[in-house]
PDB file of C-alpha atoms in Angstrom:
ATOM      1  CA  MET A   1     118.212  63.966 114.635  1.00 67.00           C
ATOM      2  CA  PHE A   2     115.982  61.531 112.686  1.00 66.00           C
ATOM      3  CA  GLU A   3     117.798  58.034 111.863  1.00 70.00           C
ATOM      4  CA  GLY A   4     120.990  59.934 112.125  1.00 77.00           C
ATOM      5  CA  LYS A   5     119.948  62.411 109.971  1.00 82.00           C
ATOM      6  CA  LYS A   6     119.800  66.197 110.195  1.00 93.00           C
ATOM      7  CA  VAL A   7     116.299  67.393 110.763  1.00 95.00           C
ATOM      8  CA  SER A   8     115.727  71.146 109.405  1.00 97.00           C
ATOM      9  CA  LEU A   9     112.764  73.294 109.906  1.00 98.00           C
ATOM     10  CA  VAL A  10     111.868  75.932 107.086  1.00 98.00           C
ATOM     11  CA  LEU A  11     109.345  78.484 108.019  1.00 98.00           C
ATOM     12  CA  GLY A  12     107.991  80.780 105.377  1.00 96.00           C
ATOM     13  CA  GLY A  13     106.887  84.229 105.114  1.00 94.00           C
ATOM     14  CA  GLY A  14     103.465  85.672 105.477  1.00 90.00           C
ATOM     15  CA  GLY A  15     103.579  88.590 108.106  1.00 90.00           C
ATOM     16  CA  ILE A  16     100.968  88.225 110.878  1.00 92.00           C
ATOM     17  CA  ARG A  17     100.226  84.745 109.364  1.00 93.00           C
ATOM     18  CA  GLY A  18     103.691  83.890 110.696  1.00 95.00           C
ATOM     19  CA  LEU A  19     102.242  83.107 114.012  1.00 97.00           C
ATOM     20  CA  ALA A  20     100.795  79.846 112.434  1.00 97.00           C
ATOM     21  CA  HIS A  21     104.618  78.568 112.556  1.00 98.00           C
ATOM     22  CA  VAL A  22     104.018  78.377 116.476  1.00 98.00           C
ATOM     23  CA  GLY A  23     101.024  76.108 116.472  1.00 98.00           C
ATOM     24  CA  VAL A  24     103.360  73.903 114.084  1.00 98.00           C
ATOM     25  CA  LEU A  25     106.393  74.047 116.741  1.00 98.00           C
ATOM     26  CA  LYS A  26     103.846  73.288 119.576  1.00 97.00           C
ATOM     27  CA  VAL A  27     102.879  70.054 117.843  1.00 96.00           C
ATOM     28  CA  LEU A  28     106.233  69.044 116.656  1.00 95.00           C
ATOM     29  CA  ALA A  29     107.583  69.458 120.381  1.00 94.00           C
ATOM     30  CA  ARG A  30     104.528  67.382 121.499  1.00 93.00           C
ATOM     31  CA  ASN A  31     105.390  64.670 119.197  1.00 92.00           C
ATOM     32  CA  GLY A  32     109.222  64.488 120.005  1.00 90.00           C
ATOM     33  CA  ILE A  33     110.060  66.222 116.714  1.00 92.00           C
ATOM     34  CA  ILE A  34     113.041  68.764 117.643  1.00 91.00           C
ATOM     35  CA  PRO A  35     114.814  70.365 114.596  1.00 96.00           C
ATOM     36  CA  ASP A  36     118.306  70.713 114.593  1.00 97.00           C
ATOM     37  CA  GLU A  37     118.148  74.016 112.629  1.00 98.00           C
ATOM     38  CA  TYR A  38     115.946  76.745 111.677  1.00 98.00           C
ATOM     39  CA  VAL A  39     115.728  78.454 108.450  1.00 98.00           C
ATOM     40  CA  GLY A  40     113.185  81.301 108.209  1.00 98.00           C
ATOM     41  CA  CYS A  41     111.930  84.060 106.120  1.00 97.00           C
ATOM     42  CA  SER A  42     110.521  87.296 106.734  1.00 95.00           C
ATOM     43  CA  GLY A  43     107.706  86.589 109.483  1.00 95.00           C
ATOM     44  CA  GLY A  44     109.102  83.248 109.872  1.00 97.00           C
ATOM     45  CA  SER A  45     112.720  84.416 110.441  1.00 98.00           C
ATOM     46  CA  ILE A  46     110.914  85.964 114.045  1.00 98.00           C
ATOM     47  CA  VAL A  47     109.743  82.464 114.980  1.00 98.00           C
ATOM     48  CA  ALA A  48     112.717  80.571 113.387  1.00 98.00           C
ATOM     49  CA  ALA A  49     115.145  83.336 115.634  1.00 98.00           C
ATOM     50  CA  MET A  50     112.914  82.641 118.876  1.00 98.00           C
ATOM     51  CA  ALA A  51     113.323  78.944 118.498  1.00 98.00           C
ATOM     52  CA  ALA A  52     116.540  78.961 117.715  1.00 98.00           C
ATOM     53  CA  GLY A  53     117.345  80.816 120.839  1.00 97.00           C
ATOM     54  CA  GLY A  54     115.970  78.307 123.157  1.00 96.00           C
ATOM     55  CA  MET A  55     112.258  79.861 123.718  1.00 97.00           C
ATOM     56  CA  MET A  56     109.742  76.879 124.157  1.00 96.00           C
ATOM     57  CA  PRO A  57     106.626  77.197 121.719  1.00 96.00           C
ATOM     58  CA  GLU A  58     104.163  78.091 124.750  1.00 96.00           C
ATOM     59  CA  GLU A  59     106.911  81.061 125.714  1.00 96.00           C
ATOM     60  CA  ILE A  60     106.810  82.311 122.001  1.00 97.00           C
ATOM     61  CA  GLU A  61     102.862  81.763 121.854  1.00 97.00           C
ATOM     62  CA  TRP A  62     102.529  84.145 124.803  1.00 96.00           C
ATOM     63  CA  MET A  63     104.578  86.903 123.507  1.00 95.00           C
ATOM     64  CA  ALA A  64     102.369  86.333 119.922  1.00 94.00           C
ATOM     65  CA  LEU A  65      98.999  86.849 121.681  1.00 94.00           C
ATOM     66  CA  ARG A  66     100.312  89.904 123.203  1.00 94.00           C
ATOM     67  CA  LEU A  67     101.550  91.894 120.203  1.00 93.00           C
ATOM     68  CA  ARG A  68      99.446  94.800 119.316  1.00 93.00           C
ATOM     69  CA  ARG A  69      99.493  96.987 116.156  1.00 91.00           C
ATOM     70  CA  GLN A  70     101.634  99.700 117.335  1.00 93.00           C
ATOM     71  CA  ASP A  71     104.400  97.465 118.456  1.00 94.00           C
ATOM     72  CA  VAL A  72     104.762  96.672 114.741  1.00 94.00           C
ATOM     73  CA  LEU A  73     103.175  99.779 112.672  1.00 90.00           C
ATOM     74  CA  ASP A  74     104.217 103.115 112.981  1.00 86.00           C
ATOM     75  CA  TYR A  75     102.945 105.409 110.274  1.00 86.00           C
ATOM     76  CA  ASN A  76     105.755 107.432 107.970  1.00 78.00           C
ATOM     77  CA  TRP A  77     103.958 110.459 108.019  1.00 73.00           C
ATOM     78  CA  TRP A  78     106.657 113.352 107.845  1.00 75.00           C
ATOM     79  CA  ASN A  79     107.997 111.849 105.123  1.00 74.00           C
ATOM     80  CA  LEU A  80     105.015 110.375 103.306  1.00 69.00           C
ATOM     81  CA  LEU A  81     103.586 114.209 103.610  1.00 74.00           C
ATOM     82  CA  TRP A  82     107.046 116.042 102.750  1.00 72.00           C
ATOM     83  CA  ARG A  83     108.998 113.638 100.538  1.00 70.00           C
ATOM     84  CA  ARG A  84     105.384 112.430  99.012  1.00 67.00           C
ATOM     85  CA  GLY A  85     107.130 109.941  96.320  1.00 71.00           C
ATOM     86  CA  ARG A  86     110.581 109.937  97.241  1.00 75.00           C
ATOM     87  CA  ALA A  87     109.392 108.529 100.936  1.00 79.00           C
ATOM     88  CA  ARG A  88     110.650 104.993 101.215  1.00 78.00           C
ATOM     89  CA  SER A  89     108.129 103.395 102.982  1.00 80.00           C
ATOM     90  CA  ILE A  90     104.567 103.734 104.433  1.00 89.00           C
ATOM     91  CA  TYR A  91     105.943 102.698 108.083  1.00 90.00           C
ATOM     92  CA  ARG A  92     108.877 103.978 109.614  1.00 90.00           C
ATOM     93  CA  GLY A  93     110.182 100.518 110.536  1.00 93.00           C
ATOM     94  CA  LYS A  94     111.367 101.539 114.076  1.00 96.00           C
ATOM     95  CA  ALA A  95     108.495  99.942 116.199  1.00 96.00           C
ATOM     96  CA  LEU A  96     109.113  96.861 114.128  1.00 97.00           C
ATOM     97  CA  HIS A  97     112.847  96.999 114.969  1.00 97.00           C
ATOM     98  CA  ASP A  98     112.269  98.013 118.192  1.00 97.00           C
ATOM     99  CA  THR A  99     109.951  94.991 119.113  1.00 97.00           C
ATOM    100  CA  VAL A 100     112.228  92.478 117.341  1.00 97.00           C
ATOM    101  CA  ARG A 101     115.291  93.350 119.254  1.00 97.00           C
ATOM    102  CA  ARG A 102     113.227  93.557 122.865  1.00 96.00           C
ATOM    103  CA  ARG A 103     111.848  90.099 122.132  1.00 96.00           C
ATOM    104  CA  LEU A 104     114.373  88.128 120.869  1.00 97.00           C
ATOM    105  CA  PRO A 105     115.995  85.639 123.464  1.00 97.00           C
ATOM    106  CA  VAL A 106     119.575  86.333 122.275  1.00 96.00           C
ATOM    107  CA  ASP A 107     121.266  88.598 119.918  1.00 97.00           C
ATOM    108  CA  ARG A 108     124.344  86.692 118.813  1.00 97.00           C
ATOM    109  CA  TRP A 109     124.957  84.048 116.801  1.00 98.00           C
ATOM    110  CA  ASN A 110     127.398  82.165 118.935  1.00 97.00           C
ATOM    111  CA  ASP A 111     124.884  82.157 121.534  1.00 97.00           C
ATOM    112  CA  LEU A 112     121.948  80.551 119.824  1.00 98.00           C
ATOM    113  CA  VAL A 113     120.972  76.864 120.926  1.00 97.00           C
ATOM    114  CA  LYS A 114     120.426  75.866 117.705  1.00 97.00           C
ATOM    115  CA  PRO A 115     121.884  77.103 114.219  1.00 98.00           C
ATOM    116  CA  LEU A 116     119.584  79.757 112.333  1.00 98.00           C
ATOM    117  CA  TYR A 117     119.510  80.879 108.640  1.00 98.00           C
ATOM    118  CA  ILE A 118     117.660  83.803 107.782  1.00 98.00           C
ATOM    119  CA  ASN A 119     117.212  85.143 104.070  1.00 98.00           C
ATOM    120  CA  THR A 120     117.204  88.723 102.473  1.00 98.00           C
ATOM    121  CA  VAL A 121     117.974  90.282  99.407  1.00 98.00           C
ATOM    122  CA  ASP A 122     120.272  92.867  98.835  1.00 98.00           C
ATOM    123  CA  LEU A 123     117.876  95.614  97.456  1.00 97.00           C
ATOM    124  CA  ASN A 124     121.034  97.406  94.943  1.00 97.00           C
ATOM    125  CA  SER A 125     122.410  93.815  93.289  1.00 97.00           C
ATOM    126  CA  GLY A 126     119.131  91.698  93.405  1.00 97.00           C
ATOM    127  CA  GLN A 127     121.008  88.830  95.015  1.00 97.00           C
ATOM    128  CA  GLU A 128     119.788  86.824  97.653  1.00 97.00           C
ATOM    129  CA  VAL A 129     121.933  87.039 100.818  1.00 98.00           C
ATOM    130  CA  VAL A 130     121.638  83.863 103.616  1.00 98.00           C
ATOM    131  CA  PHE A 131     122.686  85.147 106.873  1.00 98.00           C
ATOM    132  CA  GLY A 132     124.045  82.789 109.264  1.00 98.00           C
ATOM    133  CA  MET A 133     126.283  80.807 106.609  1.00 97.00           C
ATOM    134  CA  PRO A 134     130.115  81.144 107.449  1.00 96.00           C
ATOM    135  CA  GLY A 135     131.420  84.403 107.358  1.00 95.00           C
ATOM    136  CA  MET A 136     127.601  85.849 107.659  1.00 97.00           C
ATOM    137  CA  THR A 137     127.157  85.952 111.505  1.00 97.00           C
ATOM    138  CA  ASP A 138     129.004  89.156 112.491  1.00 96.00           C
ATOM    139  CA  VAL A 139     125.915  91.240 112.650  1.00 97.00           C
ATOM    140  CA  PRO A 140     123.315  91.259 115.555  1.00 98.00           C
ATOM    141  CA  VAL A 141     120.448  88.646 114.811  1.00 98.00           C
ATOM    142  CA  HIS A 142     117.823  91.244 115.193  1.00 98.00           C
ATOM    143  CA  ASP A 143     118.949  93.471 112.518  1.00 98.00           C
ATOM    144  CA  VAL A 144     119.107  90.602 110.330  1.00 98.00           C
ATOM    145  CA  VAL A 145     115.451  89.618 111.330  1.00 98.00           C
ATOM    146  CA  VAL A 146     114.181  93.135 110.562  1.00 98.00           C
ATOM    147  CA  ALA A 147     115.877  93.160 107.129  1.00 98.00           C
ATOM    148  CA  SER A 148     114.116  89.744 106.135  1.00 98.00           C
ATOM    149  CA  CYS A 149     110.687  91.402 107.169  1.00 97.00           C
ATOM    150  CA  ALA A 150     111.152  94.521 105.258  1.00 96.00           C
ATOM    151  CA  ILE A 151     108.813  94.330 102.742  1.00 94.00           C
ATOM    152  CA  PRO A 152     109.422  96.884 100.100  1.00 92.00           C
ATOM    153  CA  GLY A 153     107.483  99.811 100.168  1.00 90.00           C
ATOM    154  CA  VAL A 154     105.673  98.876 103.677  1.00 92.00           C
ATOM    155  CA  PHE A 155     109.006  99.021 105.804  1.00 95.00           C
ATOM    156  CA  PRO A 156     112.420 100.571 104.717  1.00 95.00           C
ATOM    157  CA  PRO A 157     115.313  98.637 103.623  1.00 96.00           C
ATOM    158  CA  LYS A 158     117.653  97.701 106.468  1.00 98.00           C
ATOM    159  CA  GLU A 159     120.912  98.787 106.266  1.00 97.00           C
ATOM    160  CA  ILE A 160     123.701  96.168 107.285  1.00 97.00           C
ATOM    161  CA  GLY A 161     127.429  96.939 106.355  1.00 94.00           C
ATOM    162  CA  ARG A 162     126.711  99.548 104.197  1.00 93.00           C
ATOM    163  CA  ARG A 163     124.189  97.433 102.253  1.00 97.00           C
ATOM    164  CA  PHE A 164     120.509  97.745 101.726  1.00 98.00           C
ATOM    165  CA  TYR A 165     118.355  94.783 102.427  1.00 98.00           C
ATOM    166  CA  VAL A 166     114.751  93.995 101.891  1.00 97.00           C
ATOM    167  CA  ASP A 167     112.278  91.051 102.576  1.00 96.00           C
ATOM    168  CA  GLY A 168     113.578  87.738 101.605  1.00 95.00           C
ATOM    169  CA  GLY A 169     110.345  86.580 100.121  1.00 93.00           C
ATOM    170  CA  VAL A 170     110.857  89.180  97.071  1.00 93.00           C
ATOM    171  CA  LEU A 171     113.338  86.082  95.801  1.00 93.00           C
ATOM    172  CA  ASP A 172     112.179  82.914  98.060  1.00 94.00           C
ATOM    173  CA  VAL A 173     109.358  83.034 100.416  1.00 93.00           C
ATOM    174  CA  LEU A 174     110.089  79.189 101.484  1.00 94.00           C
ATOM    175  CA  PRO A 175     114.069  78.654 101.325  1.00 95.00           C
ATOM    176  CA  VAL A 176     114.310  75.207 101.318  1.00 95.00           C
ATOM    177  CA  LYS A 177     117.090  75.349  99.166  1.00 95.00           C
ATOM    178  CA  VAL A 178     119.152  76.292 102.237  1.00 97.00           C
ATOM    179  CA  ALA A 179     118.301  73.214 104.338  1.00 97.00           C
ATOM    180  CA  ILE A 180     119.034  71.211 100.946  1.00 95.00           C
ATOM    181  CA  TYR A 181     122.524  72.697 100.761  1.00 95.00           C
ATOM    182  CA  ASN A 182     122.971  72.277 104.568  1.00 95.00           C
ATOM    183  CA  GLY A 183     122.402  68.272 103.925  1.00 94.00           C
ATOM    184  CA  ALA A 184     119.053  68.086 106.062  1.00 95.00           C
ATOM    185  CA  GLY A 185     117.955  64.400 105.983  1.00 93.00           C
ATOM    186  CA  LEU A 186     114.395  65.710 106.901  1.00 94.00           C
ATOM    187  CA  ILE A 187     112.910  68.848 105.643  1.00 96.00           C
ATOM    188  CA  ILE A 188     109.784  70.232 107.331  1.00 96.00           C
ATOM    189  CA  ALA A 189     108.841  73.240 105.093  1.00 96.00           C
ATOM    190  CA  VAL A 190     105.821  75.305 106.427  1.00 97.00           C
ATOM    191  CA  ASN A 191     104.221  77.214 103.604  1.00 94.00           C
ATOM    192  CA  LEU A 192     102.223  80.130 104.450  1.00 93.00           C
ATOM    193  CA  GLU A 193     101.244  80.916 100.804  1.00 86.00           C
ATOM    194  CA  ARG A 194      98.946  78.116 100.066  1.00 82.00           C
ATOM    195  CA  ASP A 195      97.538  78.868  96.722  1.00 77.00           C
ATOM    196  CA  THR A 196      94.065  77.431  96.550  1.00 73.00           C
ATOM    197  CA  GLY A 197      93.187  79.279  92.963  1.00 69.00           C
ATOM    198  CA  ALA A 198      90.402  81.038  94.336  1.00 71.00           C
ATOM    199  CA  PRO A 199      90.448  84.676  93.684  1.00 72.00           C
ATOM    200  CA  LEU A 200      90.183  87.389  96.373  1.00 69.00           C
ATOM    201  CA  ARG A 201      87.687  90.227  95.712  1.00 74.00           C
ATOM    202  CA  GLY A 202      87.843  94.093  96.416  1.00 81.00           C
ATOM    203  CA  VAL A 203      91.426  94.109  97.294  1.00 80.00           C
ATOM    204  CA  GLU A 204      91.826  97.549  95.069  1.00 81.00           C
ATOM    205  CA  LYS A 205      89.146  98.777  97.734  1.00 79.00           C
ATOM    206  CA  LYS A 206      91.226  98.211 100.858  1.00 78.00           C
ATOM    207  CA  GLY A 207      94.237 100.556 100.603  1.00 80.00           C
ATOM    208  CA  MET A 208      97.995 100.434  99.713  1.00 77.00           C
ATOM    209  CA  VAL A 209      99.154  97.613 102.038  1.00 78.00           C
ATOM    210  CA  ALA A 210      96.513  95.469 100.858  1.00 80.00           C
ATOM    211  CA  ILE A 211      97.663  95.979  97.289  1.00 86.00           C
ATOM    212  CA  ILE A 212     101.344  95.465  98.198  1.00 81.00           C
ATOM    213  CA  ASP A 213     100.721  92.352  99.783  1.00 79.00           C
ATOM    214  CA  GLN A 214      98.471  90.966  97.308  1.00 82.00           C
ATOM    215  CA  ALA A 215     101.127  91.658  94.755  1.00 85.00           C
ATOM    216  CA  HIS A 216     103.682  90.111  96.736  1.00 78.00           C
ATOM    217  CA  THR A 217     101.454  87.150  97.523  1.00 80.00           C
ATOM    218  CA  ILE A 218     101.076  86.905  93.661  1.00 83.00           C
ATOM    219  CA  ILE A 219     104.800  86.946  93.336  1.00 80.00           C
ATOM    220  CA  ALA A 220     105.360  84.382  96.241  1.00 77.00           C
ATOM    221  CA  ARG A 221     103.156  81.607  95.088  1.00 78.00           C
ATOM    222  CA  THR A 222     104.529  81.880  91.610  1.00 82.00           C
ATOM    223  CA  LEU A 223     108.101  81.530  92.901  1.00 79.00           C
ATOM    224  CA  SER A 224     107.226  78.797  95.379  1.00 74.00           C
ATOM    225  CA  ARG A 225     105.547  76.663  92.587  1.00 75.00           C
ATOM    226  CA  LEU A 226     109.015  77.094  90.638  1.00 75.00           C
ATOM    227  CA  ASP A 227     111.470  76.208  93.332  1.00 72.00           C
ATOM    228  CA  MET A 228     109.203  72.965  94.990  1.00 70.00           C
ATOM    229  CA  LYS A 229     109.387  71.642  91.352  1.00 72.00           C
ATOM    230  CA  HIS A 230     112.938  71.705  91.600  1.00 73.00           C
ATOM    231  CA  PHE A 231     113.119  69.895  94.464  1.00 78.00           C
ATOM    232  CA  GLN A 232     110.649  67.195  94.083  1.00 76.00           C
ATOM    233  CA  GLY A 233     113.179  64.451  94.718  1.00 81.00           C
ATOM    234  CA  ALA A 234     114.268  66.066  98.147  1.00 89.00           C
ATOM    235  CA  PRO A 235     113.159  64.764 101.558  1.00 91.00           C
ATOM    236  CA  VAL A 236     110.577  67.541 102.239  1.00 93.00           C
ATOM    237  CA  VAL A 237     107.405  67.343 104.221  1.00 94.00           C
ATOM    238  CA  LEU A 238     105.419  70.517 103.488  1.00 94.00           C
ATOM    239  CA  ILE A 239     102.611  71.910 105.834  1.00 97.00           C
ATOM    240  CA  GLU A 240     100.263  74.375 104.621  1.00 96.00           C
ATOM    241  CA  PRO A 241      98.263  75.920 107.330  1.00 96.00           C
ATOM    242  CA  PRO A 242      94.996  77.449 105.727  1.00 95.00           C
ATOM    243  CA  VAL A 243      95.800  80.988 106.853  1.00 93.00           C
ATOM    244  CA  GLU A 244      96.195  82.577 103.071  1.00 86.00           C
ATOM    245  CA  ASN A 245      93.284  84.896 103.433  1.00 84.00           C
ATOM    246  CA  HIS A 246      94.563  86.182 107.014  1.00 87.00           C
ATOM    247  CA  GLY A 247      96.068  89.907 106.071  1.00 83.00           C
ATOM    248  CA  ILE A 248      99.667  90.356 106.610  1.00 84.00           C
ATOM    249  CA  PHE A 249      98.740  92.750 109.258  1.00 86.00           C
ATOM    250  CA  GLN A 250      95.602  91.228 110.553  1.00 88.00           C
ATOM    251  CA  PHE A 251      96.365  91.479 114.463  1.00 90.00           C
ATOM    252  CA  GLU A 252      92.633  90.440 114.952  1.00 89.00           C
ATOM    253  CA  ARG A 253      92.219  86.553 115.725  1.00 89.00           C
ATOM    254  CA  THR A 254      95.762  85.651 116.108  1.00 92.00           C
ATOM    255  CA  GLN A 255      94.785  82.568 118.311  1.00 95.00           C
ATOM    256  CA  GLU A 256      93.145  81.204 115.340  1.00 96.00           C
ATOM    257  CA  VAL A 257      96.067  81.543 113.117  1.00 97.00           C
ATOM    258  CA  ILE A 258      98.206  79.598 115.609  1.00 97.00           C
ATOM    259  CA  LEU A 259      95.217  76.753 116.088  1.00 97.00           C
ATOM    260  CA  ALA A 260      95.508  76.652 112.054  1.00 97.00           C
ATOM    261  CA  GLY A 261      98.877  75.853 112.344  1.00 98.00           C
ATOM    262  CA  GLU A 262      98.345  73.350 115.125  1.00 97.00           C
ATOM    263  CA  ARG A 263      95.835  71.362 113.199  1.00 97.00           C
ATOM    264  CA  ALA A 264      97.619  71.500 109.674  1.00 97.00           C
ATOM    265  CA  ALA A 265     100.863  69.883 111.648  1.00 97.00           C
ATOM    266  CA  GLU A 266      98.427  67.064 113.275  1.00 96.00           C
ATOM    267  CA  ARG A 267      97.287  66.287 109.928  1.00 96.00           C
ATOM    268  CA  VAL A 268     100.577  65.851 108.254  1.00 96.00           C
ATOM    269  CA  ILE A 269     102.147  64.067 111.083  1.00 93.00           C
ATOM    270  CA  PHE A 270      99.245  61.551 111.013  1.00 91.00           C
ATOM    271  CA  GLU A 271      99.186  61.261 107.069  1.00 91.00           C
ATOM    272  CA  ASN A 272     103.318  61.345 106.075  1.00 88.00           C
ATOM    273  CA  PRO A 273     105.101  58.324 106.642  1.00 82.00           C
ATOM    274  CA  MET A 274     108.668  60.360 106.949  1.00 79.00           C
ATOM    275  CA  LEU A 275     106.899  62.465 110.057  1.00 80.00           C
ATOM    276  CA  LYS A 276     105.169  59.275 111.543  1.00 74.00           C
ATOM    277  CA  ALA A 277     108.510  57.776 111.763  1.00 73.00           C
ATOM    278  CA  ALA A 278     110.488  60.593 113.330  1.00 72.00           C
ATOM    279  CA  VAL A 279     107.728  60.795 116.104  1.00 76.00           C
ATOM    280  CA  ARG A 280     108.767  59.550 119.540  1.00 59.00           C
ATOM    281  CA  GLN A 281     106.824  58.442 122.549  1.00 40.00           C
ATOM    282  CA  THR A 282     107.199  61.427 125.394  1.00 38.00           C
ATOM    283  CA  ASP A 283     105.681  59.778 128.054  1.00 36.00           C
ATOM    284  CA  HIS A 284     108.531  59.656 130.345  1.00 34.00           C
ATOM    285  CA  THR A 285     110.851  62.305 129.021  1.00 34.00           C
ATOM    286  CA  PRO A 286     109.484  65.786 128.630  1.00 40.00           C
ATOM    287  CA  LEU A 287     110.822  67.473 125.745  1.00 44.00           C
ATOM    288  CA  PRO A 288     110.938  71.268 125.222  1.00 44.00           C
ATOM    289  CA  GLY A 289     107.807  73.148 124.647  1.00 41.00           C
ATOM    290  CA  THR A 290     105.929  70.012 126.192  1.00 39.00           C
ATOM    291  CA  VAL A 291     106.366  71.341 130.140  1.00 40.00           C
ATOM    292  CA  PRO A 292     103.930  74.467 130.666  1.00 42.00           C
ATOM    293  CA  VAL A 293     106.113  77.438 131.453  1.00 42.00           C
ATOM    294  CA  ARG A 294     105.740  78.275 134.962  1.00 38.00           C
ATOM    295  CA  GLU A 295     106.546  81.981 134.878  1.00 43.00           C
ATOM    296  CA  ARG A 296     106.131  84.398 132.033  1.00 41.00           C
ATOM    297  CA  PRO A 297     108.393  87.103 131.550  1.00 44.00           C
ATOM    298  CA  ASN A 298     106.965  90.530 132.119  1.00 45.00           C
ATOM    299  CA  GLU A 299     107.669  93.239 129.763  1.00 43.00           C
ATOM    300  CA  THR A 300     110.447  94.457 131.817  1.00 38.00           C
ATOM    301  CA  GLN A 301     112.141  91.129 131.603  1.00 41.00           C
ATOM    302  CA  VAL A 302     111.632  90.904 127.896  1.00 39.00           C
ATOM    303  CA  ALA A 303     113.096  94.431 127.215  1.00 38.00           C
ATOM    304  CA  THR A 304     116.299  93.393 128.557  1.00 34.00           C
TER     305      THR A 304
END
């Protein structure tokens, strides 16, 4: 809580760029800023679900740095070869599903340490659906996270209750409105789709995933600009790690992505009056994320 008001942390989408959220979590914890709820989209929903499930930033970082390409990407060769234009996606999505399921600390909404909200999009109706809201928790958390990460064309739509859902970033890559609806008094929003105005070069030569990523980024940035104009009067503190040029599936230099999140958060805390006021001293009372993890879970423990 901050001055008796709820603190909401909104983690935006961006694929592997979402590791920058880990750096933000580390800085917030070191400064005694503990969110009362988490809102996540796409890649941000993974980190949000881990944090809401009680994992400390160092634990999330430990897992993130051991993430391999094959843990997430499994080519949909059979359908691409035989169904061709009718194939639903480039990747099967099973690797993503299994990895998310194994690594989340809890899978029932009632078992979460803090409230969690994840946005998705109903593929057939085109409506944004936010799981975690009343009446929207009768489904495993990992299924919702996978749905929010299901980038159209890259991963197949996720079926939940006879409906098919895709990446929440299709409509809102930074769902600040969820935190506003919940009455948060301080909203810390981490945007991974920073718009510098500098055009990329040679995207057309990098293949389907890169082209889909760039198209998705263009849409996400446009929608984010429109959304933020509507929320100018809201108590929003924006953190924008400079990771926009890091590929959504670029598994190299992930430590740099986490560090970018740390530096961006430190800079905003130093400069923003609202966050300065929220910082409390932690010299005598250790807070979640400030104590080194004594024992890291091994792969067997993670899988259970």
